[in-house]
CSV table of C-alpha atoms and ligand atoms in Angstrom, one decimal:
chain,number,residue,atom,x,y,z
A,76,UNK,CA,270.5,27.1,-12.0
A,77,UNK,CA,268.1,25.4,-14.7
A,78,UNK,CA,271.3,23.8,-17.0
A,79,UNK,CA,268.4,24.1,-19.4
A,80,UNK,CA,270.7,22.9,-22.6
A,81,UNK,CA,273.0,20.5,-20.2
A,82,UNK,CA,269.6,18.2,-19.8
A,83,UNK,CA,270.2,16.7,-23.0
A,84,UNK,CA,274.1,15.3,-21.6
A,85,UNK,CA,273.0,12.8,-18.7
A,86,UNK,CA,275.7,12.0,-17.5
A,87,UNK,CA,277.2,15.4,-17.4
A,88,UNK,CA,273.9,17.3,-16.2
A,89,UNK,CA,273.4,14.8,-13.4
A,90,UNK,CA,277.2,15.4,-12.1
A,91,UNK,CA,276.6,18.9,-12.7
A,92,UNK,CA,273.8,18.8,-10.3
A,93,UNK,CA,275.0,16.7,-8.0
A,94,UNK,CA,277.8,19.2,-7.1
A,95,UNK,CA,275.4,22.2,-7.1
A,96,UNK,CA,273.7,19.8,-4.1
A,97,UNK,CA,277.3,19.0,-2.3
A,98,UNK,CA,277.9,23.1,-2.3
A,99,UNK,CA,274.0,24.1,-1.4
A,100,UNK,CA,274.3,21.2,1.4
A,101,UNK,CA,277.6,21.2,2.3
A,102,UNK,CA,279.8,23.6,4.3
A,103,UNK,CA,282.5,24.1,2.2
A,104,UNK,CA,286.3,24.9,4.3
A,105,UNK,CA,288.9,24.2,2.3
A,106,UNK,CA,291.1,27.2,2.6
A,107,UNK,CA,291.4,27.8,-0.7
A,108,UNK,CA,287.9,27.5,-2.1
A,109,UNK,CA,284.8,30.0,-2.1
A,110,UNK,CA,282.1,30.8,-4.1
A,111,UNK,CA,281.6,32.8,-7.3
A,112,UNK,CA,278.8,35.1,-7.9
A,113,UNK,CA,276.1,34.5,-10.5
A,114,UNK,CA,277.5,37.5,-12.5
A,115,UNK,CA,280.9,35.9,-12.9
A,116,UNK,CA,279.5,31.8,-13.2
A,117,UNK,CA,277.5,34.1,-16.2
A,118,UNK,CA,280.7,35.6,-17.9
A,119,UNK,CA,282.5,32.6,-17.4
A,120,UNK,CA,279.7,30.7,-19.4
A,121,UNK,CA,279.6,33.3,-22.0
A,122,UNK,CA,281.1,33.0,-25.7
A,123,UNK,CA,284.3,34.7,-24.5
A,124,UNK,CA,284.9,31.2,-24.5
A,125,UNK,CA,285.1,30.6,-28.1
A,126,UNK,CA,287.9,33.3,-29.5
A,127,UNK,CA,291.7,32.9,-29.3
A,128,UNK,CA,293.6,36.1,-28.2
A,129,UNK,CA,297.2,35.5,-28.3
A,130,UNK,CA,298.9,38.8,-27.4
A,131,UNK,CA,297.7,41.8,-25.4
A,132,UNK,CA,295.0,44.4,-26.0
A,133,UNK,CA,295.7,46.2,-29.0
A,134,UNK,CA,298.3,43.8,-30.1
A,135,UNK,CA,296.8,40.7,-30.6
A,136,UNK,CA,298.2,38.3,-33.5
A,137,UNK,CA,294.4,37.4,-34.5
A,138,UNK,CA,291.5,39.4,-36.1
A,139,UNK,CA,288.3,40.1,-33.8
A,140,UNK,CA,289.2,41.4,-30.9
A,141,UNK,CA,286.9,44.3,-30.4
A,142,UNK,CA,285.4,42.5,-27.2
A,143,UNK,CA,288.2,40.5,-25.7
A,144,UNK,CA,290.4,43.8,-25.7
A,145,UNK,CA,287.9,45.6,-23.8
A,146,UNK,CA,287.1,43.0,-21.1
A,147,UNK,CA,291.1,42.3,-20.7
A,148,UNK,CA,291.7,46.1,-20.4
A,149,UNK,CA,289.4,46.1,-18.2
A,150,UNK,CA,290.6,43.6,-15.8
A,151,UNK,CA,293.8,44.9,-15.8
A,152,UNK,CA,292.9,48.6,-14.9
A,153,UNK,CA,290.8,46.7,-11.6
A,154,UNK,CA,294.2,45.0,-10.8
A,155,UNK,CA,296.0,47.8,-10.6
A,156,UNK,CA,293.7,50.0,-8.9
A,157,UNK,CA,292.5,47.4,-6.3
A,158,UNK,CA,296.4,46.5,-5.2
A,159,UNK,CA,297.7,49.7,-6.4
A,160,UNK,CA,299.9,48.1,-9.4
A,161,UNK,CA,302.5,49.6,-11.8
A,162,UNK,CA,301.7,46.4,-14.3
A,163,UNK,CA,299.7,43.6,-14.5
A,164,UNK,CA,299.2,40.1,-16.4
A,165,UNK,CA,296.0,38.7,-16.1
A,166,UNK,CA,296.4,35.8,-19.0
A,167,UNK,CA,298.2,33.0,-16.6
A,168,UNK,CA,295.9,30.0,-16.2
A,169,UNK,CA,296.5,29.6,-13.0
A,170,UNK,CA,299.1,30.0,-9.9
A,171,UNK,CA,301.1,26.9,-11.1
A,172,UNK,CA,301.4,28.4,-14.4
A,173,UNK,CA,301.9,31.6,-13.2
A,174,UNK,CA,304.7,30.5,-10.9
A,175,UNK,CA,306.8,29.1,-13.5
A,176,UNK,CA,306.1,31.9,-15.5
A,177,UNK,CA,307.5,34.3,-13.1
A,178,UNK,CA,310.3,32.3,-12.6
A,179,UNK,CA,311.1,32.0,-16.3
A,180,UNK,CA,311.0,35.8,-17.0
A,181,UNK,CA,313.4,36.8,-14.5
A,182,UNK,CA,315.5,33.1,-13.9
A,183,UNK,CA,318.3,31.3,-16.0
A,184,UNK,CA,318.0,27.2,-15.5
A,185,UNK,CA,320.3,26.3,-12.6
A,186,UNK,CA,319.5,30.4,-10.7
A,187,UNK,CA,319.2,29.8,-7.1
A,188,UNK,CA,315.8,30.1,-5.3
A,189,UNK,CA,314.9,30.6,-1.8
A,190,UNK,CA,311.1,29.4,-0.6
A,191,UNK,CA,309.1,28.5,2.1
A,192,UNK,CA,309.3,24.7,3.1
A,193,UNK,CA,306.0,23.1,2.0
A,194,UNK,CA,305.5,21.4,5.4
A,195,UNK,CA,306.0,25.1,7.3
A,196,UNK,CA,303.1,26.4,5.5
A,197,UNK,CA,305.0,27.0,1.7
A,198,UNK,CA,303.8,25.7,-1.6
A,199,UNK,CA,304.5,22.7,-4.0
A,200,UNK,CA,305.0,25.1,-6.5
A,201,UNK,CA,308.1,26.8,-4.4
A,202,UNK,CA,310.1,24.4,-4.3
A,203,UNK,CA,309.1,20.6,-3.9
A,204,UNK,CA,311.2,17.9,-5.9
A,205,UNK,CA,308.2,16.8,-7.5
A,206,UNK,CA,307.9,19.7,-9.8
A,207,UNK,CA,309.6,20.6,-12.6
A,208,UNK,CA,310.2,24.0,-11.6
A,209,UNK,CA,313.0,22.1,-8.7
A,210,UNK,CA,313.9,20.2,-11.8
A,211,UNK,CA,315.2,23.6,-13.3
A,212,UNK,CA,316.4,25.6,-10.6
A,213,UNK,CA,318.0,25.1,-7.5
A,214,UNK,CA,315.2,25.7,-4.6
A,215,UNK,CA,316.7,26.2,-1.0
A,216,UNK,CA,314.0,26.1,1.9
A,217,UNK,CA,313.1,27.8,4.5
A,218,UNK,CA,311.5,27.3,7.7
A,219,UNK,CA,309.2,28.7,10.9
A,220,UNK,CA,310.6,28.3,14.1
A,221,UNK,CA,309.3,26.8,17.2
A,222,UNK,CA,307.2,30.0,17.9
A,223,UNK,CA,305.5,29.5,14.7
A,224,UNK,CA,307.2,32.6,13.0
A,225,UNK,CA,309.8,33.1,10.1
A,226,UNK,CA,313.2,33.6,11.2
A,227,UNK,CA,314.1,36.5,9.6
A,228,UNK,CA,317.4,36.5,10.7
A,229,UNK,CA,318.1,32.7,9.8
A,230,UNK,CA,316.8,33.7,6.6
A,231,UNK,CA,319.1,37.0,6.1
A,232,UNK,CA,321.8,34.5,7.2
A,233,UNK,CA,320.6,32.1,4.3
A,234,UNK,CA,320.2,34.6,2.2
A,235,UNK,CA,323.7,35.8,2.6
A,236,UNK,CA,325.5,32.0,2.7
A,237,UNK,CA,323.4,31.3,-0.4
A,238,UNK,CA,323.8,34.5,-2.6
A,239,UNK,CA,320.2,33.1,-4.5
A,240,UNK,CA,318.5,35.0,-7.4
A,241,UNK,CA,315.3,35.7,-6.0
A,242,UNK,CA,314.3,35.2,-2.4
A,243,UNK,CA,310.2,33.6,-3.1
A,244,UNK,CA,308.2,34.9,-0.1
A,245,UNK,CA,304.2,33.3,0.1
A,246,UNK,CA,302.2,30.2,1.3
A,247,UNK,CA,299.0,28.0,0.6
A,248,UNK,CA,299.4,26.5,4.5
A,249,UNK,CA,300.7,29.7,6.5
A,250,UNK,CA,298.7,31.3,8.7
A,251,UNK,CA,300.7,34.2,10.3
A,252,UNK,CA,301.7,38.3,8.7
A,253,UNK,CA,304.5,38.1,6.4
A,254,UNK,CA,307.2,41.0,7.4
A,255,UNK,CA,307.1,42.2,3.6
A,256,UNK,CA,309.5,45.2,4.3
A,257,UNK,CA,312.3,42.3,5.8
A,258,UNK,CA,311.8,40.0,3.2
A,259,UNK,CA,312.2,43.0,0.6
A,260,UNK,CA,315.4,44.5,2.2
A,261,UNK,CA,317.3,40.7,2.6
A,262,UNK,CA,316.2,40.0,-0.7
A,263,UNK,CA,318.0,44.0,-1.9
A,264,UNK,CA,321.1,43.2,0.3
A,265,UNK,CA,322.0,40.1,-1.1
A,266,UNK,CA,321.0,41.3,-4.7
A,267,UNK,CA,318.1,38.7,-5.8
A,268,UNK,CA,314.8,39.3,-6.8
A,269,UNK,CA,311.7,39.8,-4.1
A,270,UNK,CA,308.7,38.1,-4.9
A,271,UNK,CA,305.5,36.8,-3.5
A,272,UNK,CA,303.0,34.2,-4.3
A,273,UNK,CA,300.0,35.8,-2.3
A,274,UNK,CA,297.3,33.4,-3.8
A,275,UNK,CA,296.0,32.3,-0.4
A,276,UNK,CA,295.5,36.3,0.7
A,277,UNK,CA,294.6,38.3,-2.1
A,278,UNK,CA,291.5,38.7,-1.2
A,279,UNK,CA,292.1,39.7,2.0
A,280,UNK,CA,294.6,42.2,0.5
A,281,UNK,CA,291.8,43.7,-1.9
A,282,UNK,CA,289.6,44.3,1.0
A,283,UNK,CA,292.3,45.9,2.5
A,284,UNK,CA,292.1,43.9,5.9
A,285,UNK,CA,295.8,42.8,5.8
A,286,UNK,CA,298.8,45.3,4.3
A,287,UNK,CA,299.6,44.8,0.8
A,288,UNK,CA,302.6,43.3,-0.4
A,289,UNK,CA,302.7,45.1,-3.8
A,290,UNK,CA,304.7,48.3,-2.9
A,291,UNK,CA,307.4,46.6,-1.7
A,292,UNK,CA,308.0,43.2,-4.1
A,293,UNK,CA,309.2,43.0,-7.5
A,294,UNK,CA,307.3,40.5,-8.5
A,295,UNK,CA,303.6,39.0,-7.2
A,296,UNK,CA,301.5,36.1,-8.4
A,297,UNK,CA,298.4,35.2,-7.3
A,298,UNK,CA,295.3,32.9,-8.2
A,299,UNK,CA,292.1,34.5,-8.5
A,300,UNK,CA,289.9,32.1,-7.3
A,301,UNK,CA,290.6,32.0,-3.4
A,302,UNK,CA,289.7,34.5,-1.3
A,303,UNK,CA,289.5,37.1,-4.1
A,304,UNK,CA,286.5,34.9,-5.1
A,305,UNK,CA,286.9,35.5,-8.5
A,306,UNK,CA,287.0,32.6,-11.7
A,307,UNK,CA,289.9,30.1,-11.3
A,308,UNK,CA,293.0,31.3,-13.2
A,309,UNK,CA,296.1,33.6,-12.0
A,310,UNK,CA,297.4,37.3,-12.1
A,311,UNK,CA,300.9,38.5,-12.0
A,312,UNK,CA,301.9,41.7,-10.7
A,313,UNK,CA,305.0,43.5,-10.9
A,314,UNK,CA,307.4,46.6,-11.2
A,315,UNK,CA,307.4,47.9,-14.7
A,316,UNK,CA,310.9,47.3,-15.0
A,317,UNK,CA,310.1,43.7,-15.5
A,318,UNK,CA,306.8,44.3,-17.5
A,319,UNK,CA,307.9,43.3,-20.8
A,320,UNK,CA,309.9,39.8,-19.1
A,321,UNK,CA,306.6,39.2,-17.3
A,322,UNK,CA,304.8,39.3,-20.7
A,323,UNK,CA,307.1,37.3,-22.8
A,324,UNK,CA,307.6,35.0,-20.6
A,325,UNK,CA,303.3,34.3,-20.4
A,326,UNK,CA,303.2,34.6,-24.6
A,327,UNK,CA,304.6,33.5,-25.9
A,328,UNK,CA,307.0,31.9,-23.4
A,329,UNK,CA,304.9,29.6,-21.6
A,330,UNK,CA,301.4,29.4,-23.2
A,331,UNK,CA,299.3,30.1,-25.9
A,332,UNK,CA,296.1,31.7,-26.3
A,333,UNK,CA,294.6,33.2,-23.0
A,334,UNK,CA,291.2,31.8,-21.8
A,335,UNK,CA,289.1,34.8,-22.3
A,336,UNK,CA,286.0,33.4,-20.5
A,337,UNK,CA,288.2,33.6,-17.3
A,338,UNK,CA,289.3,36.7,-18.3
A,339,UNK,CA,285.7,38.2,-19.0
A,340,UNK,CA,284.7,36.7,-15.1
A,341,UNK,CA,288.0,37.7,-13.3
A,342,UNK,CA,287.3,41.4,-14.7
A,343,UNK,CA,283.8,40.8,-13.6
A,344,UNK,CA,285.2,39.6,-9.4
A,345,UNK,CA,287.7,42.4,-9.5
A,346,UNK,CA,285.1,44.9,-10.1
A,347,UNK,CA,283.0,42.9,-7.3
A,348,UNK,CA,286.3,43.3,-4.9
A,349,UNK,CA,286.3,47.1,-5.6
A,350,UNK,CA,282.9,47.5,-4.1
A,351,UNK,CA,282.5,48.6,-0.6
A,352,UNK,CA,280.6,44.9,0.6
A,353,UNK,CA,283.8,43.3,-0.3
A,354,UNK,CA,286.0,45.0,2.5
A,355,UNK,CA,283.1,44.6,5.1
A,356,UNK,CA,283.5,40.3,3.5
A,357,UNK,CA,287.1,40.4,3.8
A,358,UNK,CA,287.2,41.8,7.3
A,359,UNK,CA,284.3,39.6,8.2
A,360,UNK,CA,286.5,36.1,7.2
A,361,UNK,CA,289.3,37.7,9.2
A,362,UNK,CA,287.1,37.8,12.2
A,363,UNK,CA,285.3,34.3,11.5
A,364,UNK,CA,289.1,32.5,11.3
A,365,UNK,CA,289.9,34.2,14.6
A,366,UNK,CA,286.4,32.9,16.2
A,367,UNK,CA,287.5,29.6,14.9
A,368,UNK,CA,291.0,29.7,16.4
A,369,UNK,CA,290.0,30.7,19.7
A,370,UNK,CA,286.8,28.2,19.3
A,371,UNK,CA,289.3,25.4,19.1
A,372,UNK,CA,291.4,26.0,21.4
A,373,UNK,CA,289.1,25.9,23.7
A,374,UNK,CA,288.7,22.2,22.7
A,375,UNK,CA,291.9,21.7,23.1
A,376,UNK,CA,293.3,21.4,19.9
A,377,UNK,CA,296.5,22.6,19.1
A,378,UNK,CA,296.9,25.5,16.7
A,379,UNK,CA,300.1,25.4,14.4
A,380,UNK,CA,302.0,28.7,13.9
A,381,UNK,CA,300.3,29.6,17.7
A,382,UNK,CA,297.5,31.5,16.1
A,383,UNK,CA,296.0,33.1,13.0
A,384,UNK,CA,296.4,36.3,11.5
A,385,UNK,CA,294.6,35.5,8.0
A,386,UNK,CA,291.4,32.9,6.7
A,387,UNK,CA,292.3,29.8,8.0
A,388,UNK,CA,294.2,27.7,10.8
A,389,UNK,CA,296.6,24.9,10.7
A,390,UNK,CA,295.5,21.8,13.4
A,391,UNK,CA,297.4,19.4,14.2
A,392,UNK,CA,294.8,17.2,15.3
A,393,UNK,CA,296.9,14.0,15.4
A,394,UNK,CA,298.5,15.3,19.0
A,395,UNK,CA,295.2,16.9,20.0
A,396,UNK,CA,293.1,14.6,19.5
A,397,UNK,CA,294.8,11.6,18.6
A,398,UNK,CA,293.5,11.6,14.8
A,399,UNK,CA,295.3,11.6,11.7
A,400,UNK,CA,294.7,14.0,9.2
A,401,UNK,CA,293.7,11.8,6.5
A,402,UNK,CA,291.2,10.0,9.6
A,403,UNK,CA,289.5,13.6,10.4
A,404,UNK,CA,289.3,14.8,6.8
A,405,UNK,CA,287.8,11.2,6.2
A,406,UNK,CA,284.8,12.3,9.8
A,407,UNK,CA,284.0,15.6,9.1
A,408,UNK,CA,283.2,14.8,5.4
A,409,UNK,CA,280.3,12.7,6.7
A,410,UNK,CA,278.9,15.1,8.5
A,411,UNK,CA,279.2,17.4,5.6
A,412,UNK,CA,282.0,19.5,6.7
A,413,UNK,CA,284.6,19.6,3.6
A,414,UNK,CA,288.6,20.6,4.7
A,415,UNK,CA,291.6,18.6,3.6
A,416,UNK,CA,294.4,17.3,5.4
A,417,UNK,CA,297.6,18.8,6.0
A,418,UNK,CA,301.4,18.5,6.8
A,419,UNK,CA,302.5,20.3,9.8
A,420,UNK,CA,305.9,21.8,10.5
A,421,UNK,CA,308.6,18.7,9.6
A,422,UNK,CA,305.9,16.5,10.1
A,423,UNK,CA,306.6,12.7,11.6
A,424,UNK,CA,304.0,11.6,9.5
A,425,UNK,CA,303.9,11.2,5.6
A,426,UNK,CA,301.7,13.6,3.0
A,427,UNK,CA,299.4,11.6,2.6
A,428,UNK,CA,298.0,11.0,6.5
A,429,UNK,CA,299.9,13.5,8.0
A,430,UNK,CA,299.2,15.4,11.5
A,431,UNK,CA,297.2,18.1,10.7
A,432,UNK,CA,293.8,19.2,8.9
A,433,UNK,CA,293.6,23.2,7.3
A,434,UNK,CA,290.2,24.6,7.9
A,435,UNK,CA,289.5,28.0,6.0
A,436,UNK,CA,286.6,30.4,6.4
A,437,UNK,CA,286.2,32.5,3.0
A,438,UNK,CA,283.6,30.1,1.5
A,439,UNK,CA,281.3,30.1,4.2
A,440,UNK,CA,281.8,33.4,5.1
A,441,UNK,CA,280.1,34.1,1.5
A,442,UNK,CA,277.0,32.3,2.2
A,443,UNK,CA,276.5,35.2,5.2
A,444,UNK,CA,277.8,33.0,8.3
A,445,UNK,CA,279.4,35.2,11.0
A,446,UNK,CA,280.8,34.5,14.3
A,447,UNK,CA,277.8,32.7,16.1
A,448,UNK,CA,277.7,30.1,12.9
A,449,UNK,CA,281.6,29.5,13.2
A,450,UNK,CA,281.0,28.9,17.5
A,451,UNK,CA,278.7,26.0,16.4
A,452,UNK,CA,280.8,24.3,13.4
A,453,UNK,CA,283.9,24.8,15.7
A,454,UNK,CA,281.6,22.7,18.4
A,455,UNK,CA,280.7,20.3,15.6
A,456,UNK,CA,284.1,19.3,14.1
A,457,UNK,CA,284.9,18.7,18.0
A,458,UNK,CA,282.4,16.5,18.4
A,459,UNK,CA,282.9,14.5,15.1
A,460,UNK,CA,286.4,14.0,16.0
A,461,UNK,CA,285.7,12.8,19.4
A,462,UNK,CA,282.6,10.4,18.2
A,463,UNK,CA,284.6,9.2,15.3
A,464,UNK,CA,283.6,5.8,15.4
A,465,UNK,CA,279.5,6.7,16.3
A,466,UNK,CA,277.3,6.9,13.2
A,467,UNK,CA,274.4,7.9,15.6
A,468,UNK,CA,276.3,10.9,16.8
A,469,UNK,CA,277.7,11.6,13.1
A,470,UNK,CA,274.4,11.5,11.9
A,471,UNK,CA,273.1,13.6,13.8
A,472,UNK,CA,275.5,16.1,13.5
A,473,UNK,CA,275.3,16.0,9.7
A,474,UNK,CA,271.5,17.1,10.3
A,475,UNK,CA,272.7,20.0,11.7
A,476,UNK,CA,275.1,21.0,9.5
A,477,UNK,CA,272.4,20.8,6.9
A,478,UNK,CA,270.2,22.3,8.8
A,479,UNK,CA,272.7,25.6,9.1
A,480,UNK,CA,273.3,25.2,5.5
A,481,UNK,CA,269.9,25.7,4.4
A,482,UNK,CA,269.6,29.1,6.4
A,483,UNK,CA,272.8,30.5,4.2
A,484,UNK,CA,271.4,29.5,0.5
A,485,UNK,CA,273.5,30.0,-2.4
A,486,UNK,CA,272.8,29.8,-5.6
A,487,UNK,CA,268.9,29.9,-5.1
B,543,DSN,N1,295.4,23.8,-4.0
B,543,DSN,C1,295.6,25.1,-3.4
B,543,DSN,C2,295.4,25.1,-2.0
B,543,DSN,O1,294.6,24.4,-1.5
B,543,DSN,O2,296.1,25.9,-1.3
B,543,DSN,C3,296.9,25.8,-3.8
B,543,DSN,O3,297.7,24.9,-4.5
């Protein structure tokens, strides 16, 4: 990366470099992060970046759009042939904002909502008082239960005591197969809307490694920058039937002109996710999560939600180990391992040090690193947890991380 014109900034070019270091030298597992390909870092640096494009292809409200149509028609074929799609949305900036507009198509202020409690795996976004979204409808949560699956019969029973709009299936901490076809059919008995935020899994779901929730939801959002590896923004998916809501509600509804940089790369990752290399990555994270699960078991930590069936695992390392979350985020980030700390079901301990770290595999799994890498890092983050207070030992370790890092380059 030469950030030949980006010299002249300091400040700027000298950040800019530092992070390329952090990602070259780092091993990045934060469940929700990954790495882009040069091909979309290129179209996400291109003059795409420069145009406003309020409206759709062929219906745009500004001159010039010979280009921007064809790279957002684009996109939106790959969407709908990669997850098999009656329509798709690609303008939202990102799952926040994609959220809300979902909810705004299809919701009245005050409508009833029922989501997946943030500490059992859910999302800010579905529900928690913080938001504005719980500030404009009424969001009942849900839970896991001891066994580390959804109750789907507790949630029929909600479902029916409730009588809510739409029933919001999805996760950014849940680490276990949603039962689509239940979720769909309480959500039909009891008359509300089905939909899914699969932002965590959509990549997983374009390699085809784990079903796909499209057939049977009436609405899907998703980021695009998780495991589909694609640019940061958002994607919604849905039944045609709510097409024209769906649009609205993104434009003029909610926002104005569409970032067609993002656009330009996401159509650029969705044509990567189409590829045959993508299902061989996608099934490859699968089986590098799993490694890691069993990996640190064996160290006796404890696994929330009993196991994984996705990219990532939920530790509560504060009864395994006894560590906080915030305390193990704080160790393995010395020795150059990057996760972030988590809440665990109904956990004792507040947000911000609670019980439990996420770890997530699709990042590294880009840079090349299969199941014999994952044995050692799963060895490592035991190690630095155990020798928490011994800067020898955590030196040394972060010499081998780097080490490992520098035999799976990117951006080279
Ligand atoms: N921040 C993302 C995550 O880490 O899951 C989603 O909000």
């Amino acid at each position: 990366m030469s950030y030949k014109f980006l010299k002249k900034d300091s400040k700027i070019f000298k950040a800019a470099q530092g992070e390329l270091k952090r990602q070259q030298e780092g091993m990045e597992m934060v469940a929700s992060e990954n790495y882009v390909s040069p091909a979309v870092l290129e179209a996400l640096g291109s003059v795409f970046t420069n145009k406003y494009s309020e409206g759709l292809p062929g219906k745009r409200y500004y001159g010039g759009q010979t280009y921007t149509d064809i790279i957002e028609s684009v996109a939106i074929e790959r969407a709908k042939k990669l997850f098999d799609a009656e329509h798709v949305n690609v303008q939202p900036l990102s799952g926040a904002p994609a959220n809300l507009i979902a909810y705004s198509a299809v919701l009245q202020p005050g409508d009833k909502i029922l989501g997946m409690d943030l500490s059992h795996g859910g999302h800010l976004t579905h529900g928690h008082p913080a938001t504005f979204s719980a500030k404009i409808y009424k969001f009942i949560p849900y839970k896991t239960s001891a066994a580390g699956l959804i109750d789907y019969d507790d949630l029929a029973a909600l479902a029916k005591k409730e009588k809510p709009k739409m029933i919001l299936a999805g996760f950014s901490a849940y680490t276990r197969q949603l039962d689509y076809k239940r979720i769909s059919q309480i959500a039909a008995e009891v008359g509300a809307i089905s939909m899914i935020d699969i932002a965590h899994i959509a990549g997983l779901v374009a390699g085809g490694v784990i079903p796909n929730p499209v057939p049977y939801f009436d609405i899907v959002t998703t980021t695009t920058h998780k495991t589909l590896r694609g640019p940061r923004g958002g994607m919604i998916i849905c039944k045609e039937k709510f097409a024209k809501q769906i649009d609205k509600a993104a434009f003029p509804g909610l926002q104005g002109g569409p970032h067609m940089n993002n656009i330009a790369a996401l159509a650029v990752a969705l044509g990567e996710a189409l590829l045959p290399s993508f299902k061989k990555y996608a099934a490859q994270v699968l089986k590098n999560a799993k490694v890691l699960e069993q990996e640190l078991k064996k160290y006796g930590f404890k696994i929330i939600f009993g196991q994984t069936d996705n990219h990532m695992v939920l530790v509560d390392v504060f009864s395994s180990k006894n560590i906080t979350g915030k305390e193990a985020e704080i160790v393995l980030d010395k020795i150059g391992i990057t996760i972030n700390k988590n809440m665990i079901p109904d956990d004792p301990r507040g947000p911000s040090d609670p019980s439990g770290v996420r770890i997530g595999v699709p990042a590294i799994t880009t840079r090349g690193m299969k199941e014999k890498e994952i044995r050692l890092i799963a060895k490592w983050i035991n190690e630095a947890m155990e020798a928490r207070n011994n800067e020898k030992i955590l030196a040394r370790l972060r010499k081998e991380v780097l080490k490992l890092c520098k035999k799976f380059p990117i951006y080279k």
